Coordinates of C-alpha atoms in Angstrom, one line a residue:
X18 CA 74.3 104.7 54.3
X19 CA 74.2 102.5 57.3
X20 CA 73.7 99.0 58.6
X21 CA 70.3 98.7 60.7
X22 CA 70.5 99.9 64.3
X23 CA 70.0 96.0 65.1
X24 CA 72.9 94.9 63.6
X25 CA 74.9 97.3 66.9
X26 CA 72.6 95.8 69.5
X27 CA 73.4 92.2 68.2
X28 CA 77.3 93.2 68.4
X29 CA 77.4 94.9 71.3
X30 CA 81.1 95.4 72.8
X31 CA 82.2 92.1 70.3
X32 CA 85.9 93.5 68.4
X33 CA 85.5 90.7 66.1
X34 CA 82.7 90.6 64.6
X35 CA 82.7 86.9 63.2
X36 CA 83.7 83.7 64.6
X37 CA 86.8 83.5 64.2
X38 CA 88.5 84.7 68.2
X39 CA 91.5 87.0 68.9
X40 CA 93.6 84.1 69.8
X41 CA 92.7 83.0 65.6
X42 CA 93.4 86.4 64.4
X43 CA 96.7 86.6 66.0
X44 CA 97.3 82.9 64.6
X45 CA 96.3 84.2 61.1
X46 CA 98.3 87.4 61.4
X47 CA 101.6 85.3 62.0
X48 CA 100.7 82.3 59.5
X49 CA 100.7 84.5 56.1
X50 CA 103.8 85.9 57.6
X51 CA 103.2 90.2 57.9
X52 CA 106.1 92.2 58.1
X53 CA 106.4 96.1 58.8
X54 CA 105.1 98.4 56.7
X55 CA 102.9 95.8 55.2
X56 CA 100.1 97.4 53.4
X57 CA 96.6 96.1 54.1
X58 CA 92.8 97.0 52.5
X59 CA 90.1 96.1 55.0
X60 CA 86.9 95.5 53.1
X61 CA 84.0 95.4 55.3
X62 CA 86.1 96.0 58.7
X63 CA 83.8 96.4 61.1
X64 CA 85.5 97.4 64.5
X65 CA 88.7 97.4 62.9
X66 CA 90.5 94.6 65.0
X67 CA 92.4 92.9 62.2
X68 CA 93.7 96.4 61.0
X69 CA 94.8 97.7 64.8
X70 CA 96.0 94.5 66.3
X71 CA 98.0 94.2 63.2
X72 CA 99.5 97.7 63.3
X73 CA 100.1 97.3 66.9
X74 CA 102.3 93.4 66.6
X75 CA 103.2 93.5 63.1
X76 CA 103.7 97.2 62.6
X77 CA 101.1 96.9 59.3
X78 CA 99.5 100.0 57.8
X79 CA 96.4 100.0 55.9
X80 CA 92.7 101.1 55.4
X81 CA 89.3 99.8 56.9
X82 CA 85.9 100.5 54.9
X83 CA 82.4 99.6 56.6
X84 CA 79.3 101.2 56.2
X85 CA 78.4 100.9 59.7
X86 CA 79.2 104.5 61.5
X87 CA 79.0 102.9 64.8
X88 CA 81.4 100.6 63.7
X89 CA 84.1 103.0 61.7
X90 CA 83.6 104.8 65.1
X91 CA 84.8 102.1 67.2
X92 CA 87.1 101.2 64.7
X93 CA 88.6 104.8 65.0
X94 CA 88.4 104.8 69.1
X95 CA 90.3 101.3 69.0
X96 CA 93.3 102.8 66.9
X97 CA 93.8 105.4 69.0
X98 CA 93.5 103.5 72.4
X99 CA 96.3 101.1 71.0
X100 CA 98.6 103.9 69.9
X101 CA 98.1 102.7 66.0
X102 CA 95.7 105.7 64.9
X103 CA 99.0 107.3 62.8
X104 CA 99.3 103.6 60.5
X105 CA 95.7 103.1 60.3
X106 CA 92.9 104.6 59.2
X107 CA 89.0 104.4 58.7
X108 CA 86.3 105.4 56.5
X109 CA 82.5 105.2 56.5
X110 CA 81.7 104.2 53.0
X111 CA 80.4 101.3 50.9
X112 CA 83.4 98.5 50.4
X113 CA 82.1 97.6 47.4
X114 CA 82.9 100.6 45.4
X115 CA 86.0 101.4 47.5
X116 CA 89.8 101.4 45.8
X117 CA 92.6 102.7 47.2
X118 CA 94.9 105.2 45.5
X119 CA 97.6 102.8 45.1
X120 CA 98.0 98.9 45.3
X121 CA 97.9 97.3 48.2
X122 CA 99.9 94.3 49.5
X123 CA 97.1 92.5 51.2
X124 CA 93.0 92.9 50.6
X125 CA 90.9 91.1 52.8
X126 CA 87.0 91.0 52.8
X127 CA 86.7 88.8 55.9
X128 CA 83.5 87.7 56.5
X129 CA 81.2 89.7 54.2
X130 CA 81.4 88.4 50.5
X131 CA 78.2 89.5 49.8
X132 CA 79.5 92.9 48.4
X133 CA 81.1 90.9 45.5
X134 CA 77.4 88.7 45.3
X135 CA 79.6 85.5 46.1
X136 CA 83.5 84.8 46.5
X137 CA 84.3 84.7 42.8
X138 CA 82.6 88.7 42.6
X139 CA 84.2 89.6 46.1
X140 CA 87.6 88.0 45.2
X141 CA 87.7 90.1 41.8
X142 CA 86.3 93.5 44.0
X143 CA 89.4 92.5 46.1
X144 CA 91.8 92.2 43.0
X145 CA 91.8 95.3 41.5
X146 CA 93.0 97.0 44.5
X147 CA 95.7 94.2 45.3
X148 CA 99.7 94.7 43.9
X149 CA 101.1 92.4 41.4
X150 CA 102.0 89.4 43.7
X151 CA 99.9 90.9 46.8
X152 CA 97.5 88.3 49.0
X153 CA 93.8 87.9 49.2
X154 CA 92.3 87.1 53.0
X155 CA 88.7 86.1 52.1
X156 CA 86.4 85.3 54.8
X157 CA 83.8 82.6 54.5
X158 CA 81.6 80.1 55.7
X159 CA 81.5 76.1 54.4
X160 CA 79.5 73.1 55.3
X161 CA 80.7 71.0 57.7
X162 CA 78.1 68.2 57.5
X163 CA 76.0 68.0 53.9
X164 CA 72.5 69.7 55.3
X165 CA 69.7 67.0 55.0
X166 CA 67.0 69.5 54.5
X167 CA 65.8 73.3 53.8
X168 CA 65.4 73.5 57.4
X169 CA 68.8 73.3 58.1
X170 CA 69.9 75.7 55.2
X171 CA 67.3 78.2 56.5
X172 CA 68.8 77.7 60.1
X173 CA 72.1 78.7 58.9
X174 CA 71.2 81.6 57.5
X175 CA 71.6 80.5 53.9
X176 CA 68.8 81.2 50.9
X177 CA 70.1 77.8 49.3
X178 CA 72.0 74.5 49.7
X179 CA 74.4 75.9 47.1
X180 CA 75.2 79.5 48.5
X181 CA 78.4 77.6 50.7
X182 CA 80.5 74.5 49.3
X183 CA 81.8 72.0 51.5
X184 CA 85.2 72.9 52.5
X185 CA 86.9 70.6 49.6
X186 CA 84.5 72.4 46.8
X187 CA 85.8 75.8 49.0
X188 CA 89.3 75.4 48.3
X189 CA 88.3 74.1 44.8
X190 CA 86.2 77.6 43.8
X191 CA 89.4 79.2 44.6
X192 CA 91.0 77.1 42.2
X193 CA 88.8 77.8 39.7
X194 CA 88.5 81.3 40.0
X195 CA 92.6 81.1 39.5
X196 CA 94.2 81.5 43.3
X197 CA 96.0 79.4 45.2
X198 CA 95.4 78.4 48.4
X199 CA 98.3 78.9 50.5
X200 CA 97.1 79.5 54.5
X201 CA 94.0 78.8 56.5
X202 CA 92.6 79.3 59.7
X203 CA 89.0 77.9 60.6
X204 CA 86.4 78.5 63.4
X205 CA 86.0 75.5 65.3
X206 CA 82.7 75.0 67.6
X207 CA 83.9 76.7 70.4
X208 CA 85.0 80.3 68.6
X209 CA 81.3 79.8 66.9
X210 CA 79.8 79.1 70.5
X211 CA 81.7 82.4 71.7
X212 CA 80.4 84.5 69.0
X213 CA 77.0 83.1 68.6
X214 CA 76.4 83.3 73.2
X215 CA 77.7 87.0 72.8
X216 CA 74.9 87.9 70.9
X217 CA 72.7 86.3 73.3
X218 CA 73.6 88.1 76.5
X219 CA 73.9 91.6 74.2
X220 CA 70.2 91.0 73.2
X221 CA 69.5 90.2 76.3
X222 CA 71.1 92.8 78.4
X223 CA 69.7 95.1 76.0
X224 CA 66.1 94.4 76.1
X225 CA 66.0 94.4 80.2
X226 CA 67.1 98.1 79.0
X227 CA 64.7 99.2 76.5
X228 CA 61.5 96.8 77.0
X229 CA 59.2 99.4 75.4
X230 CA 61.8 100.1 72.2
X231 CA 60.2 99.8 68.5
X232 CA 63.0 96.5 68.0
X233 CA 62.2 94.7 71.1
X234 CA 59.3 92.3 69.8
X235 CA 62.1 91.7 66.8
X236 CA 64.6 91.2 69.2
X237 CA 63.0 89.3 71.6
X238 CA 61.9 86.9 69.5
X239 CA 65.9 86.1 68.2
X240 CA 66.6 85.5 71.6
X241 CA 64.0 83.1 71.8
X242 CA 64.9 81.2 68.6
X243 CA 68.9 81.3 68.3
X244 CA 69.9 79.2 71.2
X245 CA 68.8 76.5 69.7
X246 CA 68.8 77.2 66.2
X247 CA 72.0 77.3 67.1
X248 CA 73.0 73.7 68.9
X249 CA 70.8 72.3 66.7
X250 CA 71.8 73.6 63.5
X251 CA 74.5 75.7 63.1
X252 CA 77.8 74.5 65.1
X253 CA 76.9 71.1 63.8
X254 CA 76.8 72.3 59.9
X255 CA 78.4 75.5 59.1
X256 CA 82.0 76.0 59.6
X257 CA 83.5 79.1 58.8
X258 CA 87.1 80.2 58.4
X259 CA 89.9 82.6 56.7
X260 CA 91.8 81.8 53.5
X261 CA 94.5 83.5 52.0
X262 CA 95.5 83.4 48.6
X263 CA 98.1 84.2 46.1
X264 CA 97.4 84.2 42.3
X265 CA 98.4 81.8 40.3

């Protein structure tokens, strides 16, 4: 159970691992208002930033899941190398399944609502392992602009038109699924042109490294085509951003 290797090459040394940056992490961690001891589920946590940089200015606790061992890895070097490793804790496994032994006060899936097929599945996965008034932090992207044509969907990495809302019919699925919205805080071009460029110098830094490597014709070929799939497409279209919800 892992993620493919080039999933780690396109990361590289990125902490967060969407586009949101750690100036809009720290923003969220002091909108929704975390106090000590606050216990948090990390579905999907990648390198474990939210969790550790949560632990270390909030005094949080709480659990990460990720299939990536890479990541749980660096998730568990991270902890340590901020002095949070006794409040936080990491395990290599498949979020989807995952439930913690008791109720949590927050459950986040930031990024990665595919485990739940959608956010209605991911914010029901989330749910069951949330305390009676406990808050959701659900990662996910919207349309900026209404796409004009497949090409665009395709270029931002969508199968259809309808796998992301605008961000009105966003906030309204939440709605409907029966949560309030009650914080936000979106990506804006410049957190997407940090995340999306980071990719681009790790590919590229990588392949000067291993030219003759089974992924490099794969890789090579992303390099090629991102930067502009990207201006063109993506940081004009597809916003992306963290909401946090309460039940109603």
């Amino acid at each position: 159970m892992d993620l493919p290797r080039s999933f780690v090459i396109r990361e590289g040394d990125l902490r967060i691992l969407n586009p949101i940056d750690a100036g809009k992490l720290a923003t969220l961690g002091r909108a929704v208002k975390l106090r000590q001891g606050t216990s948090i589920l990390d579905l999907c946590s990648g390198r474990g930033e939210l969790l550790c940089t949560w632990a270390r200015d909030h005094g949080v606790v709480g659990t990460g899941v990720d299939i990536s061992t890479a990541f749980t890895a660096a998730a568990r070097e991270r902890a340590a190398a901020l002095g949070v490793a006794d409040r936080v804790r990491f395990v290599h496994g498949d979020a989807a399944t995952f439930v913690p032994e008791e109720p949590v006060d927050v459950a986040a899936c930031v990024g990665a609502t595919w485990i739940g097929g959608g956010v209605p599945g991911t914010i029901e996965l989330l749910a069951r392992s949330l305390r009676a008034g406990g808050m959701l932090l659900v990662g996910e992207p919207y349309w900026r602009l209404d796409p004009p044509d497949g090409e665009t969907v395709a270029a931002c990495h969508a199968e259809s038109k309808e796998q992301f809302r605008d961000l009105p019919g966003l906030v309204g699925l939440f709605g409907e699924c029966g949560w309030d919205l009650v914080e936000m805080v979106l990506a804006d071009q410049d957190s997407w042109d940090r995340y999306a460029a980071a990719h681009w110098l790790n590919l590229r830094r990588w392949l000067d490294e291993n030219p003759d490597d089974e992924l490099a014709d794969e890789l090579r070929r992303e390099l090629t085509e991102d930067p502009l799939r990207h201006v063109r497409y993506q940081r004009e279209y597809l916003g992306w951003g963290v909401f946090a919800l309460l039940r109603r």
